[in-house]
XYZ file of C-alpha atoms in Angstrom:
384
model
C 22.152 -32.504 22.687
C 20.678 -28.430 21.655
C 19.025 -28.409 18.817
C 20.752 -27.865 15.694
C 19.307 -24.172 14.958
C 20.170 -22.852 18.357
C 18.016 -20.379 19.783
C 20.725 -18.631 21.904
C 23.255 -18.183 17.711
C 19.834 -16.707 16.009
C 17.727 -14.767 18.446
C 19.735 -11.443 17.830
C 20.473 -11.742 14.209
C 17.849 -10.744 10.696
C 15.264 -13.446 11.240
C 13.452 -15.319 7.730
C 11.842 -18.634 7.195
C 11.095 -20.201 4.271
C 7.653 -22.341 3.970
C 7.243 -24.790 1.557
C 4.342 -26.912 0.972
C 5.221 -29.449 3.453
C 4.472 -27.475 6.545
C 0.614 -27.773 5.274
C 1.219 -31.269 4.603
C -1.983 -33.369 6.389
C -4.442 -30.064 5.500
C -3.695 -29.619 2.622
C -1.752 -32.438 -0.748
C 2.005 -31.165 -1.882
C 2.865 -31.153 -5.385
C 4.331 -34.951 -5.513
C 3.435 -37.158 -7.844
C 4.333 -41.334 -7.480
C 3.838 -41.567 -11.707
C 8.012 -41.953 -13.140
C 9.048 -40.618 -15.937
C 11.026 -44.764 -16.376
C 10.259 -47.980 -14.307
C 12.207 -47.207 -11.000
C 13.328 -43.442 -11.721
C 12.858 -41.001 -9.346
C 8.830 -39.951 -9.040
C 7.524 -36.340 -10.921
C 6.389 -33.603 -9.135
C 3.402 -31.134 -10.775
C 6.693 -29.109 -11.395
C 8.613 -31.571 -13.255
C 5.412 -32.789 -14.785
C 4.602 -29.324 -16.352
C 7.843 -28.997 -18.014
C 8.195 -32.593 -19.442
C 4.605 -31.714 -21.413
C 5.742 -27.861 -21.743
C 5.514 -28.592 -25.276
C 2.558 -30.567 -25.609
C -0.432 -28.335 -25.261
C -3.216 -30.954 -24.296
C -0.739 -32.933 -21.630
C 0.242 -29.152 -19.695
C -3.864 -28.518 -20.157
C -3.927 -31.815 -18.198
C -1.277 -31.747 -15.786
C -3.025 -27.798 -14.402
C -6.310 -29.020 -14.337
C -5.228 -32.280 -11.893
C -3.288 -29.111 -10.405
C -6.262 -26.713 -10.184
C -8.351 -29.296 -8.415
C -6.407 -31.302 -6.090
C -3.640 -28.366 -4.684
C -5.306 -25.426 -5.160
C -9.176 -26.338 -5.006
C -8.696 -27.544 -1.564
C -7.351 -24.696 -0.435
C -10.036 -22.094 -1.759
C -12.853 -24.032 0.104
C -10.832 -25.082 3.205
C -12.736 -24.191 6.667
C -9.908 -23.266 9.098
C -13.120 -22.779 11.946
C -14.342 -26.705 10.769
C -10.849 -27.726 11.196
C -9.957 -27.412 14.360
C -12.614 -30.105 15.672
C -11.286 -32.053 12.748
C -8.471 -34.987 14.726
C -7.519 -35.451 11.934
C -6.031 -31.752 10.733
C -5.928 -30.610 14.326
C -1.878 -31.754 13.979
C -1.107 -29.347 11.290
C -2.551 -26.803 13.013
C -0.920 -27.130 16.377
C 2.229 -27.531 14.276
C 2.049 -23.996 13.186
C 1.241 -22.353 16.346
C 3.956 -24.636 17.911
C 5.941 -23.163 14.885
C 4.852 -19.123 15.836
C 5.025 -19.477 19.191
C 8.800 -20.949 19.122
C 8.990 -17.759 16.929
C 7.062 -15.323 19.467
C 9.581 -16.633 21.925
C 12.723 -15.672 19.973
C 11.774 -11.719 19.055
C 10.660 -11.653 23.281
C 14.159 -11.829 23.770
C 15.470 -9.279 21.333
C 16.185 -5.648 21.715
C 13.054 -3.043 22.620
C 13.061 -2.001 18.751
C 13.814 -4.976 17.074
C 11.592 -7.315 17.701
C 10.095 -8.875 13.697
C 11.676 -11.441 10.979
C 10.028 -12.078 8.248
C 8.611 -15.872 7.239
C 8.262 -16.356 3.314
C 6.070 -18.620 1.598
C 5.508 -20.350 -1.810
C 1.385 -21.665 -0.207
C -1.282 -20.159 -1.622
C -3.390 -20.317 2.096
C -4.019 -18.730 4.820
C -2.627 -21.192 8.080
C -0.086 -18.311 9.441
C -2.672 -15.793 9.674
C -5.865 -17.267 10.686
C -4.043 -19.553 13.456
C -2.642 -16.685 14.343
C -5.768 -14.854 14.556
C -6.991 -18.029 16.710
C -3.631 -17.525 18.751
C -4.380 -13.323 19.039
C -8.336 -14.357 20.697
C -7.124 -17.321 22.992
C -4.300 -16.327 24.627
C -3.042 -13.610 26.770
C -0.566 -12.864 23.110
C 0.411 -9.067 21.527
C 2.035 -9.256 17.999
C 1.121 -8.223 14.605
C 1.144 -10.625 11.863
C 2.392 -8.104 9.029
C 0.850 -9.390 5.746
C 1.337 -6.501 3.724
C -2.006 -5.542 3.452
C -3.518 -1.632 4.177
C -7.232 -0.642 5.079
C -10.348 -1.224 6.704
C -13.027 -2.793 4.594
C -11.119 -2.533 2.138
C -7.594 -4.144 2.616
C -4.843 -3.771 -0.360
C -1.127 -5.068 -0.949
C 1.345 -3.268 -1.320
C 5.020 -4.182 -0.742
C 5.781 -1.087 1.157
C 4.093 -1.882 3.964
C 6.744 -5.040 5.061
C 8.677 -1.530 6.510
C 6.104 -1.065 8.660
C 6.802 -1.322 12.602
C 3.942 -0.456 14.972
C 5.471 -0.024 18.480
C 3.631 1.502 22.009
C 4.637 3.544 24.578
C 3.930 4.934 27.637
C 1.327 7.014 28.635
C 3.378 10.664 28.880
C 6.201 8.634 25.875
C 8.835 8.090 27.457
C 9.377 4.851 26.292
C 8.752 3.135 23.706
C 8.795 -1.047 22.309
C 8.699 -2.811 19.595
C 5.578 -5.571 19.618
C 6.528 -8.654 17.800
C 6.000 -8.604 14.398
C 6.391 -11.221 11.912
C 5.461 -10.179 8.585
C 4.016 -12.877 6.098
C 5.720 -12.329 2.442
C 2.851 -14.562 0.091
C 5.975 -15.682 -2.935
C 3.483 -17.146 -4.642
C 0.531 -15.216 -4.159
C -2.548 -16.163 -2.056
C -6.560 -17.694 -2.652
C -7.210 -15.015 -0.553
C -5.844 -12.175 -2.876
C -8.115 -10.225 -6.476
C -7.282 -8.492 -8.865
C -8.991 -5.061 -8.370
C -8.070 -3.148 -11.252
C -4.500 -2.103 -11.047
C -4.068 -2.907 -7.003
C -4.323 -6.266 -5.418
C -7.678 -6.825 -2.644
C -7.276 -9.054 0.301
C -10.621 -10.097 1.532
C -9.576 -13.553 4.005
C -13.641 -14.416 4.049
C -13.893 -16.336 1.280
C -11.207 -18.450 -1.635
C -11.279 -17.291 -5.070
C -11.197 -18.960 -8.900
C -14.521 -22.101 -8.387
C -15.700 -23.202 -11.713
C -12.408 -23.653 -13.802
C -13.788 -27.658 -14.102
C -17.099 -28.011 -16.153
C -18.764 -31.483 -15.236
C -17.518 -32.917 -18.592
C -13.586 -32.514 -17.115
C -13.830 -34.967 -14.403
C -15.028 -37.609 -17.050
C -11.023 -37.369 -18.625
C -9.860 -35.921 -15.630
C -10.141 -38.816 -13.209
C -8.755 -41.591 -15.049
C -5.826 -39.288 -16.293
C -5.676 -38.191 -12.209
C -5.606 -41.399 -10.980
C -2.687 -42.968 -13.140
C -0.736 -39.594 -11.925
C -1.148 -40.814 -8.176
C 0.069 -45.085 -9.304
C 3.362 -45.579 -8.439
C 3.857 -48.480 -10.893
C 2.692 -45.816 -14.037
C 4.905 -44.116 -16.404
C 4.525 -40.833 -17.961
C 3.803 -43.281 -20.936
C 1.243 -44.866 -19.671
C -0.737 -41.392 -18.762
C -4.344 -41.308 -21.412
C -3.786 -38.546 -23.278
C -7.700 -37.257 -24.481
C -8.707 -35.653 -27.170
C -9.403 -32.519 -26.208
C -10.714 -29.142 -28.345
C -8.619 -26.326 -28.242
C -12.093 -24.270 -28.071
C -11.899 -26.328 -24.457
C -8.209 -25.902 -22.986
C -8.899 -22.030 -24.926
C -11.791 -21.425 -21.705
C -9.569 -23.311 -19.005
C -6.758 -21.793 -19.640
C -9.082 -17.850 -19.688
C -10.796 -18.723 -16.421
C -7.589 -20.707 -14.534
C -4.743 -17.213 -15.482
C -7.465 -15.037 -13.771
C -6.608 -16.501 -11.006
C -4.126 -14.568 -8.616
C -1.424 -16.331 -7.998
C 2.130 -17.521 -10.211
C 3.040 -21.307 -9.899
C 6.671 -23.049 -9.671
C 9.647 -23.161 -11.682
C 8.855 -22.166 -15.459
C 5.329 -21.584 -14.664
C 4.717 -17.574 -15.419
C 2.130 -14.906 -13.674
C -0.364 -13.518 -16.461
C -1.701 -10.267 -15.180
C 0.672 -8.169 -14.970
C -0.214 -6.542 -10.906
C 0.560 -9.951 -10.243
C 4.371 -9.828 -12.429
C 5.078 -6.775 -10.400
C 4.366 -7.988 -7.166
C 5.928 -11.476 -6.969
C 8.960 -10.047 -7.951
C 8.204 -7.473 -6.016
C 8.635 -9.992 -3.778
C 11.844 -11.005 -4.625
C 13.781 -8.934 -4.319
C 12.703 -8.173 -0.948
C 13.669 -12.016 -0.502
C 16.865 -10.730 -1.882
C 17.605 -7.630 0.280
C 17.234 -9.393 3.839
C 19.367 -11.954 2.768
C 22.189 -9.290 1.674
C 21.743 -7.592 5.083
C 24.595 -8.687 7.810
C 24.228 -11.497 10.224
C 21.153 -12.954 9.056
C 19.711 -16.490 8.934
C 17.154 -18.343 6.930
C 15.606 -21.053 7.654
C 14.159 -23.606 5.176
C 11.526 -26.143 5.313
C 8.963 -28.197 3.854
C 10.122 -26.655 0.242
C 11.670 -28.227 -2.752
C 13.964 -25.603 -4.131
C 12.065 -26.539 -7.197
C 11.978 -22.723 -7.929
C 14.390 -22.160 -9.876
C 14.121 -18.259 -9.068
C 14.414 -18.659 -5.919
C 16.763 -21.171 -5.611
C 19.037 -19.249 -7.964
C 18.595 -15.697 -5.730
C 19.608 -17.652 -2.831
C 22.617 -19.267 -4.398
C 23.434 -15.614 -5.248
C 22.422 -14.425 -2.081
C 25.239 -16.813 -0.140
C 27.913 -14.858 -1.735
C 26.707 -12.680 1.204
C 29.646 -14.666 3.963
C 27.716 -13.777 7.377
C 24.285 -14.824 6.119
C 23.497 -18.679 7.805
C 21.157 -21.210 5.549
C 19.273 -24.198 7.280
C 17.517 -26.635 4.817
C 15.544 -28.612 6.587
C 15.665 -32.134 4.713
C 12.845 -34.585 5.046
C 14.683 -37.334 4.440
C 18.396 -38.582 3.131
C 17.346 -38.778 -0.513
C 16.205 -34.965 -0.422
C 18.853 -33.971 1.252
C 21.182 -35.860 -1.411
C 19.225 -33.698 -3.666
C 19.882 -30.339 -1.792
C 24.005 -30.823 -1.329
C 23.478 -31.049 -5.115
C 21.911 -27.237 -5.107
C 24.027 -25.891 -2.353
C 27.847 -28.087 -2.491
C 30.226 -25.188 -2.517
C 28.326 -23.418 0.244
C 30.338 -22.911 3.382
C 27.308 -21.394 4.306
C 24.721 -23.937 4.016
C 23.985 -26.908 6.701
C 21.586 -29.987 5.365
C 20.285 -30.535 8.950
C 18.512 -34.550 8.804
C 17.457 -36.258 11.925
C 20.084 -38.814 12.963
C 18.194 -42.178 12.770
C 16.723 -41.744 9.742
C 12.772 -40.540 10.908
C 11.312 -38.582 8.911
C 11.819 -34.336 9.416
C 7.632 -33.212 9.304
C 6.940 -29.983 11.346
C 6.038 -32.119 13.651
C 9.671 -33.568 14.319
C 10.924 -29.957 12.543
C 8.918 -28.300 16.118
C 10.641 -30.796 18.950
C 13.670 -31.226 17.172
C 15.652 -27.900 15.088
C 13.550 -24.888 15.630
C 12.860 -25.480 19.046
C 13.666 -24.079 22.533
C 13.325 -27.420 23.982
C 15.087 -30.213 22.080
C 13.925 -34.020 22.152
C 15.840 -35.368 20.566
C 19.300 -35.760 18.109
C 19.654 -34.114 14.977
C 22.566 -34.869 12.545
C 23.548 -31.594 10.511
C 25.327 -32.202 7.102
C 26.751 -29.125 5.339
C 26.043 -29.188 1.841
C 29.444 -30.976 1.350
C 28.037 -33.914 3.487
C 30.378 -33.975 6.055
C 29.044 -34.400 9.785
C 29.271 -31.234 11.716
């Protein structure tokens, strides 16, 4: 059976992809937690728990300390060169490579001056850029990864740079051919960004934001994090240590310098990042409102209300087709709740109860050589 996201149906459309933390699972932790609000209830995520404790300064500080230690710091410390030789991490790198190769094959089928697409991501990591760099070094490929930066020794980010497109001409300039281009748009920022006066600098050599937690913090954070990852625990079981106002202020002062925006109701704290965040949201909105657009999402929970509402508004564009890839039946039910009134949404799930991870996504959903059947559902839950 052909893949549900049929290459022949999308290759010549305005192609857009949205990747969440599920794409980098296996290298970096996701936002999922195991603790529940009540016994038998649904497990919390970092987003929902932060919202739950939004009026409790101590508990919310502990949630963000856990978030930094478990989700952000591993991205900052990650060594891509070493990971390429790590058997446990190599499958994730291979999945990103397969994803990029499929996109490039789709772009190769397009008109000479229309070989570009957009990959929006809420991840802070540099998986796409680092792996694309390896592909360019090791294979006979010619393509462009546009991260919105310009410069040489110092590269700076600007939204207008995503409108650039590189073309190649013959010796006598009688023929012009576009080089395949993938725009990589970090909707929530990146650990490779730095604030430099009123600009955002990109530097892939190092990550930033280290040293937010002191040794004393780990003494009370360890049992808190252990409780968060215990499926037998509920929020009432969480330890509530006495954090001083001075220590909380010091943590937040350092944390708010990170060049990232947090999901859902969490905000930027620097105007320069605020401005760029909303520029990127507008870019996503503009792309989805174009005629004959396609959006494929993977590993994204839609917990970010700004992005979820933006996509829901964009679905008024009847020529937009959205494919929401769901990890399992429970997630599919949740997505149906978000998109239940939109006929141009398909929630994609495996037909045999298997999980739709990144490996399976590359083999069955977005591929030129499908290996197994998949079962799509529109947002109303009816089989198509």
